[in-house]
Coordinates of C-alpha atoms and ligand atoms in Angstrom, one line a residue:
M1 CA 0.0 0.0 0.0
T2 CA 1.4 3.4 -0.9
R3 CA 1.0 6.2 1.6
P4 CA -0.5 9.6 0.6
Y5 CA 2.0 12.4 -0.1
N6 CA 2.2 14.7 2.9
F7 CA 2.9 18.4 2.2
S8 CA 2.7 19.5 5.9
A9 CA 5.0 22.4 6.9
G10 CA 5.7 20.7 10.2
P11 CA 5.5 18.4 12.0
A12 CA 6.2 16.9 8.5
A13 CA 6.7 13.8 6.6
I14 CA 9.3 11.3 7.7
P15 CA 10.9 8.9 5.3
E16 CA 8.9 5.7 5.2
E17 CA 12.0 3.5 5.6
V18 CA 12.7 5.4 8.9
L19 CA 9.1 4.8 10.1
Q20 CA 9.3 1.1 9.3
E21 CA 12.6 0.7 11.0
A22 CA 11.3 2.5 14.1
A23 CA 8.2 0.3 14.0
A24 CA 10.3 -2.8 13.9
D25 CA 12.4 -1.7 16.8
M26 CA 9.4 -0.5 18.9
L27 CA 9.2 -3.3 21.4
D28 CA 12.8 -4.5 21.3
W29 CA 15.7 -2.4 20.1
H30 CA 18.5 -4.7 18.7
G31 CA 17.9 -7.5 21.1
S32 CA 18.1 -5.3 24.2
G33 CA 14.6 -6.3 25.3
M34 CA 13.7 -2.6 25.5
G35 CA 12.1 -0.1 23.2
V36 CA 14.1 3.1 22.8
M37 CA 11.6 5.1 24.8
E38 CA 12.2 2.8 27.8
M39 CA 15.9 3.1 28.0
S40 CA 18.1 5.1 30.4
H41 CA 19.7 8.0 28.5
R42 CA 23.0 7.0 30.3
G43 CA 22.9 3.3 29.5
K44 CA 25.2 1.7 26.9
E45 CA 22.3 1.2 24.4
F46 CA 21.2 4.8 24.2
T47 CA 24.8 6.0 24.4
E48 CA 25.4 4.0 21.2
I49 CA 22.4 5.6 19.5
Y50 CA 23.5 9.1 20.6
T51 CA 27.1 8.8 19.6
R52 CA 26.3 7.5 16.2
A53 CA 23.6 10.2 15.6
E54 CA 26.0 12.9 16.6
A55 CA 28.8 11.5 14.4
D56 CA 26.5 11.0 11.4
L57 CA 25.1 14.5 11.6
R58 CA 28.6 16.0 11.9
G59 CA 29.7 14.1 8.9
L60 CA 26.6 14.8 6.8
L61 CA 26.7 18.5 7.3
A62 CA 30.5 18.8 7.5
V63 CA 30.3 20.5 10.8
P64 CA 33.8 21.8 11.8
A65 CA 35.6 20.5 14.8
N66 CA 35.3 23.9 16.6
F67 CA 31.5 23.7 16.6
R68 CA 29.6 21.8 19.3
I69 CA 26.3 20.0 18.4
L70 CA 23.7 20.3 21.2
F71 CA 20.6 18.2 21.3
M72 CA 18.1 20.4 23.2
Q73 CA 14.4 20.8 23.7
G74 CA 12.0 23.8 23.4
G75 CA 11.9 24.1 19.6
G76 CA 12.8 27.1 17.5
I77 CA 10.6 29.4 19.5
A78 CA 12.5 28.7 22.8
E79 CA 15.8 29.3 20.9
N80 CA 14.4 32.9 20.2
A81 CA 15.0 33.4 23.9
I82 CA 17.9 31.0 24.5
V83 CA 20.1 32.6 21.9
P84 CA 19.9 36.2 23.4
L85 CA 20.3 34.8 26.9
N86 CA 23.5 33.1 25.8
L87 CA 25.0 35.4 23.2
S88 CA 23.7 39.0 23.7
R89 CA 25.8 39.8 26.9
G90 CA 22.8 42.2 27.4
A91 CA 23.9 44.4 24.5
T92 CA 22.5 45.0 21.1
A93 CA 21.7 42.3 18.6
D94 CA 20.7 42.9 15.0
F95 CA 17.9 41.2 13.1
V96 CA 17.3 40.9 9.4
V97 CA 13.5 40.6 9.2
T98 CA 12.4 38.6 6.1
G99 CA 9.2 36.9 7.2
G100 CA 7.1 35.8 10.1
W101 CA 9.8 33.8 11.8
S102 CA 12.6 36.4 11.9
K103 CA 10.1 39.0 13.0
K104 CA 9.1 36.7 15.9
S105 CA 12.8 36.2 16.8
A106 CA 13.4 39.9 17.1
Q107 CA 10.4 40.5 19.3
E108 CA 11.4 37.7 21.7
A109 CA 15.0 38.8 21.8
G110 CA 13.8 42.3 22.8
R111 CA 12.9 40.9 26.2
Y112 CA 16.6 40.1 27.0
C113 CA 18.6 42.6 25.0
T114 CA 18.3 45.5 22.6
A115 CA 16.9 44.0 19.4
R116 CA 17.5 46.2 16.4
V117 CA 16.0 45.6 13.0
A118 CA 19.0 46.1 10.6
A119 CA 16.9 45.4 7.5
S120 CA 13.3 44.4 6.8
S121 CA 11.2 43.4 3.8
E122 CA 8.0 43.7 5.7
A123 CA 6.9 46.8 3.7
E124 CA 7.2 44.7 0.6
R125 CA 5.1 42.0 2.3
F126 CA 8.2 39.7 2.6
R127 CA 8.4 39.0 -1.1
D128 CA 12.2 39.5 -1.3
I129 CA 15.3 39.5 0.7
P130 CA 16.9 42.9 1.3
A131 CA 20.4 43.1 -0.3
P132 CA 23.1 42.7 2.4
A133 CA 25.0 45.8 1.2
G134 CA 22.1 47.9 2.5
W135 CA 21.8 46.3 5.9
R136 CA 22.3 48.9 8.7
L137 CA 24.4 46.7 11.1
T138 CA 25.2 48.0 14.6
P139 CA 28.9 48.4 15.3
G140 CA 29.8 46.0 18.1
A141 CA 26.6 44.1 17.9
S142 CA 26.7 40.9 19.9
Y143 CA 25.2 38.9 17.0
V144 CA 23.2 39.2 13.8
H145 CA 20.2 37.0 13.4
L146 CA 18.5 35.9 10.3
C147 CA 16.1 33.1 9.3
S148 CA 17.7 31.3 6.4
N149 CA 14.4 29.8 5.3
E150 CA 11.2 31.5 6.1
T151 CA 8.7 28.7 6.4
L152 CA 5.5 30.8 6.3
H153 CA 6.5 33.3 3.6
G154 CA 8.5 31.0 1.4
V155 CA 11.7 33.0 1.1
E156 CA 15.2 31.4 1.4
F157 CA 18.7 32.7 1.6
H158 CA 20.5 30.9 -1.2
E159 CA 23.8 32.3 0.1
L160 CA 24.6 33.4 3.6
P161 CA 25.9 36.9 4.0
D162 CA 29.6 37.3 4.7
L163 CA 29.4 39.7 7.7
R164 CA 33.1 40.4 7.7
A165 CA 32.9 41.7 4.2
L166 CA 30.1 44.0 5.4
G167 CA 32.4 45.4 8.1
S168 CA 31.0 43.5 11.0
D169 CA 32.8 41.2 13.5
A170 CA 29.5 39.9 14.9
P171 CA 28.7 36.2 14.8
L172 CA 25.9 35.2 12.4
V173 CA 23.0 33.3 14.0
I174 CA 20.8 31.4 11.6
D175 CA 17.4 29.8 12.3
C176 CA 17.6 27.0 9.7
S177 CA 14.6 25.0 11.2
S178 CA 12.9 24.5 7.9
H179 CA 15.7 23.8 5.5
I180 CA 18.4 22.0 7.6
A181 CA 19.9 19.1 5.8
S182 CA 18.3 20.1 2.5
R183 CA 21.5 21.7 1.4
A184 CA 25.1 22.4 2.6
I185 CA 25.8 25.0 5.2
D186 CA 28.7 27.4 4.8
W187 CA 30.1 27.2 8.3
S188 CA 32.7 29.9 7.7
R189 CA 29.9 32.4 7.8
V190 CA 28.1 31.1 10.8
G191 CA 28.5 31.4 14.6
L192 CA 25.5 29.5 15.6
A193 CA 22.7 27.7 13.8
F194 CA 19.6 26.2 15.3
A195 CA 16.8 24.1 14.0
G196 CA 13.7 22.3 15.4
A197 CA 13.8 18.7 14.1
Q198 CA 10.2 18.4 13.1
K199 CA 10.5 19.9 9.6
N200 CA 13.3 17.9 8.0
L201 CA 14.9 15.6 10.6
G202 CA 12.4 13.8 12.8
P203 CA 9.7 14.3 15.4
A204 CA 8.9 17.5 17.3
G205 CA 10.6 17.8 20.7
L206 CA 14.2 17.8 19.6
T207 CA 16.1 21.0 18.8
L208 CA 19.5 21.0 17.3
V209 CA 22.0 23.8 18.1
F210 CA 25.4 24.1 16.4
V211 CA 27.5 26.6 18.3
R212 CA 31.1 27.8 17.7
E213 CA 33.1 27.0 20.9
D214 CA 34.2 30.7 21.5
L215 CA 30.5 31.6 21.9
L216 CA 30.1 29.3 24.9
G217 CA 30.3 30.7 28.4
H218 CA 28.8 34.1 28.1
A219 CA 25.3 33.4 29.3
L220 CA 23.4 36.1 31.3
P221 CA 23.1 35.1 35.0
I222 CA 19.3 34.6 34.7
T223 CA 19.8 31.9 32.0
P224 CA 18.1 28.7 33.1
S225 CA 20.9 26.1 33.6
A226 CA 19.3 23.6 31.2
F227 CA 19.4 26.3 28.5
D228 CA 23.0 27.5 29.1
Y229 CA 24.9 26.3 26.1
R230 CA 28.1 25.8 28.0
T231 CA 26.4 23.6 30.6
V232 CA 24.7 21.6 27.8
A233 CA 28.0 21.2 25.9
E234 CA 30.0 20.2 29.0
N235 CA 27.5 17.5 29.7
D236 CA 27.2 16.2 26.1
S237 CA 23.5 17.2 26.0
M238 CA 22.8 15.1 29.1
Y239 CA 22.7 17.8 31.8
N240 CA 19.0 17.0 31.8
T241 CA 17.3 14.0 30.2
P242 CA 17.5 14.7 26.4
P243 CA 14.6 14.0 24.1
T244 CA 15.7 10.4 23.6
W245 CA 13.0 9.3 21.1
G246 CA 13.6 12.4 19.0
I247 CA 17.3 11.7 18.9
Y248 CA 16.8 8.1 17.9
I249 CA 14.4 9.0 15.0
A250 CA 16.7 11.8 13.9
G251 CA 19.6 9.3 14.0
L252 CA 17.7 6.9 11.7
T253 CA 17.0 9.9 9.4
F254 CA 20.7 10.8 9.3
Q255 CA 21.4 7.1 8.3
W256 CA 18.8 7.4 5.6
L257 CA 20.3 10.7 4.4
K258 CA 23.8 9.0 4.2
R259 CA 22.3 6.3 1.9
Q260 CA 20.8 8.7 -0.6
T261 CA 22.4 9.0 -4.0
E262 CA 21.5 11.2 -7.0
G263 CA 23.5 11.3 -10.2
G264 CA 26.8 10.4 -8.6
L265 CA 26.2 12.5 -5.5
T266 CA 25.5 11.2 -2.0
G267 CA 24.1 12.5 1.3
I268 CA 23.3 16.2 1.5
A269 CA 24.7 16.9 -1.9
A270 CA 22.2 14.3 -3.3
M271 CA 19.4 15.8 -1.3
E272 CA 20.2 19.3 -2.6
A273 CA 20.2 18.2 -6.2
R274 CA 16.9 16.4 -5.7
N275 CA 15.4 19.4 -3.8
I276 CA 16.4 21.8 -6.7
A277 CA 14.7 19.5 -9.2
K278 CA 11.6 19.3 -7.1
A279 CA 11.3 23.0 -6.5
E280 CA 11.9 23.8 -10.2
L281 CA 9.1 21.4 -11.2
L282 CA 6.6 23.0 -8.9
Y283 CA 7.5 26.6 -9.6
R284 CA 7.4 26.0 -13.3
A285 CA 3.9 24.6 -13.0
I286 CA 2.7 27.5 -10.9
D287 CA 4.3 30.1 -13.2
G288 CA 3.0 28.4 -16.3
S289 CA -0.6 28.4 -15.1
S290 CA -3.3 31.2 -15.1
L291 CA -5.0 30.0 -12.0
Y292 CA -2.1 29.7 -9.5
V293 CA 0.3 32.5 -8.4
N294 CA 3.5 32.7 -6.2
D295 CA 4.8 36.3 -6.1
I296 CA 8.1 35.8 -4.3
A297 CA 11.1 37.3 -6.1
P298 CA 12.6 34.3 -8.1
A299 CA 16.0 34.6 -6.6
A300 CA 14.6 34.4 -3.1
R301 CA 12.1 31.6 -3.6
S302 CA 12.3 28.8 -1.1
R303 CA 13.0 25.2 -2.2
M304 CA 11.3 23.8 0.8
N305 CA 8.1 25.8 1.4
I306 CA 6.2 27.0 -1.6
P307 CA 3.2 29.2 -0.8
F308 CA 0.8 29.8 -3.7
F309 CA -2.7 31.3 -4.2
L310 CA -5.6 30.5 -6.4
R311 CA -6.5 33.7 -8.3
D312 CA -10.1 32.6 -7.7
E313 CA -10.1 32.1 -3.9
S314 CA -13.7 30.9 -3.9
R315 CA -12.3 27.6 -5.2
N316 CA -9.9 27.1 -2.3
D317 CA -12.1 24.5 -0.5
A318 CA -12.8 22.6 -3.7
F319 CA -9.0 22.6 -4.4
L320 CA -8.2 21.2 -1.0
A321 CA -11.0 18.6 -1.0
G322 CA -9.9 17.4 -4.5
A323 CA -6.2 17.2 -3.4
K324 CA -7.1 15.1 -0.4
A325 CA -9.2 12.7 -2.5
R326 CA -6.0 12.1 -4.5
G327 CA -3.9 11.5 -1.5
L328 CA -2.2 14.9 -1.4
L329 CA -2.4 16.0 2.2
Q330 CA -2.0 19.2 4.2
L331 CA -1.8 21.8 1.4
K332 CA -3.7 24.5 3.2
G333 CA -1.6 27.7 3.7
H334 CA -0.6 29.0 7.1
R335 CA -3.4 31.0 8.8
S336 CA -1.3 34.2 8.8
V337 CA -0.6 34.1 5.1
G338 CA -3.7 32.2 3.6
G339 CA -3.9 30.4 0.3
M340 CA -2.0 27.2 -0.2
R341 CA 1.4 26.0 0.8
A342 CA 3.3 22.9 -0.4
S343 CA 6.2 22.0 1.9
I344 CA 8.5 19.7 0.0
Y345 CA 11.0 18.6 2.5
N346 CA 13.6 15.9 2.0
A347 CA 11.2 13.1 2.8
L348 CA 8.8 14.2 0.0
P349 CA 10.0 12.5 -3.2
L350 CA 10.0 13.9 -6.7
A351 CA 7.1 11.6 -7.5
G352 CA 5.1 13.4 -4.9
V353 CA 5.8 16.8 -6.5
Q354 CA 4.9 15.3 -9.9
A355 CA 1.6 14.1 -8.4
L356 CA 0.9 17.6 -7.1
V357 CA 1.7 19.2 -10.5
D358 CA -0.6 16.7 -12.3
Y359 CA -3.3 17.6 -9.8
L360 CA -2.7 21.4 -10.3
Q361 CA -3.1 21.0 -14.0
D362 CA -6.2 18.8 -13.8
F363 CA -7.9 21.1 -11.3
E364 CA -7.2 24.1 -13.5
K365 CA -8.8 22.4 -16.5
T366 CA -12.0 21.6 -14.6
R367 CA -12.5 25.3 -14.2
A368 CA -16.1 26.1 -14.7
Ligands
PLP1 C1 8.7 25.8 12.8 C2 9.7 26.8 12.9 C3 10.0 27.4 14.2 C4 9.2 27.0 15.5 O1 9.5 25.9 16.0 P1 8.8 25.4 17.3 O2 9.2 24.0 17.4 O3 7.3 25.6 17.1 O4 9.2 26.2 18.5 C5 10.9 28.4 14.3 N1 11.6 28.9 13.2 C6 11.3 28.4 11.9 C7 12.0 28.9 10.7 C8 10.4 27.4 11.8 O5 10.1 26.9 10.6

């Protein structure tokens, strides 16, 4: 039986092979007599799962040795507070506001430090990314935050800014929740990256933080101990009980990612090639139609989250019902943006995008 294609923005589709493997392990992981959810996080079985997951992730994303990988909880929204608590030193942090998520990050950071908007595309309804040369960066800022893929508005940084070339020594913080592992990350431009797992890596409840070692140890005194990056790093993410099930599923996803190949490429490079092909297929169908529209500047369009509107919005309900009948699930747009949104993360195959494109064309033809 084939499963429907799931276009959810998150929690989102997980590779079927991963779900099957987890199902097979549910009652007895590798002859241990225990399911993963029932194991001590300090036992040898879970230590094996954790160590492998960390090593696989480090290898997949080519994370440099001077970065620590932290397995935390609280999601991207908690990181909006945890980052300023750890990095701001109570001073000014700059925000590049390119959509709903970076806007939210700036608002939350303002509770812990001075949060300045260095650039914003809100007046243009977040349809493009302001050119870095025009950003008004604060001299001596403690960090610069951006959201490298705006899940709601469908804009993506296809290149991270080189802050040094812009005259800033501040570390760059990226919220890469909704495109982590969909493409390579240029670590030479990053000080800290964070991502909730539930878009591209596994279940909700696990948050990944990649932090350059020199940024550890500067937390404000009010920082909760469990959210002090240095404490988490010094305890190998076991200061408190980590989200063991989430780490296990993410670990299976890392193994799945390592197995992927595409035209001579493997791992993340294979995923990136596939994601480019998927996004091109869908944008071409939208741009070539007279019913659907996506008005994001082409150079800033996301490969992962593709919002689109029906020019005749009275047909929205019929569109969604017809999609569901064909096994194309969760295409409704976010409530703050409206319309439709197709999230085509790593686990959604090209065949799923083709099925959506076929449906888009068939639905357009049935126009009364
Ligand atoms: C989903 C998402 C978040 C929020 O994650 P929570 O787990 O709900 O806290 C933050 N940032 C981005 C870019 C997201 O896509």
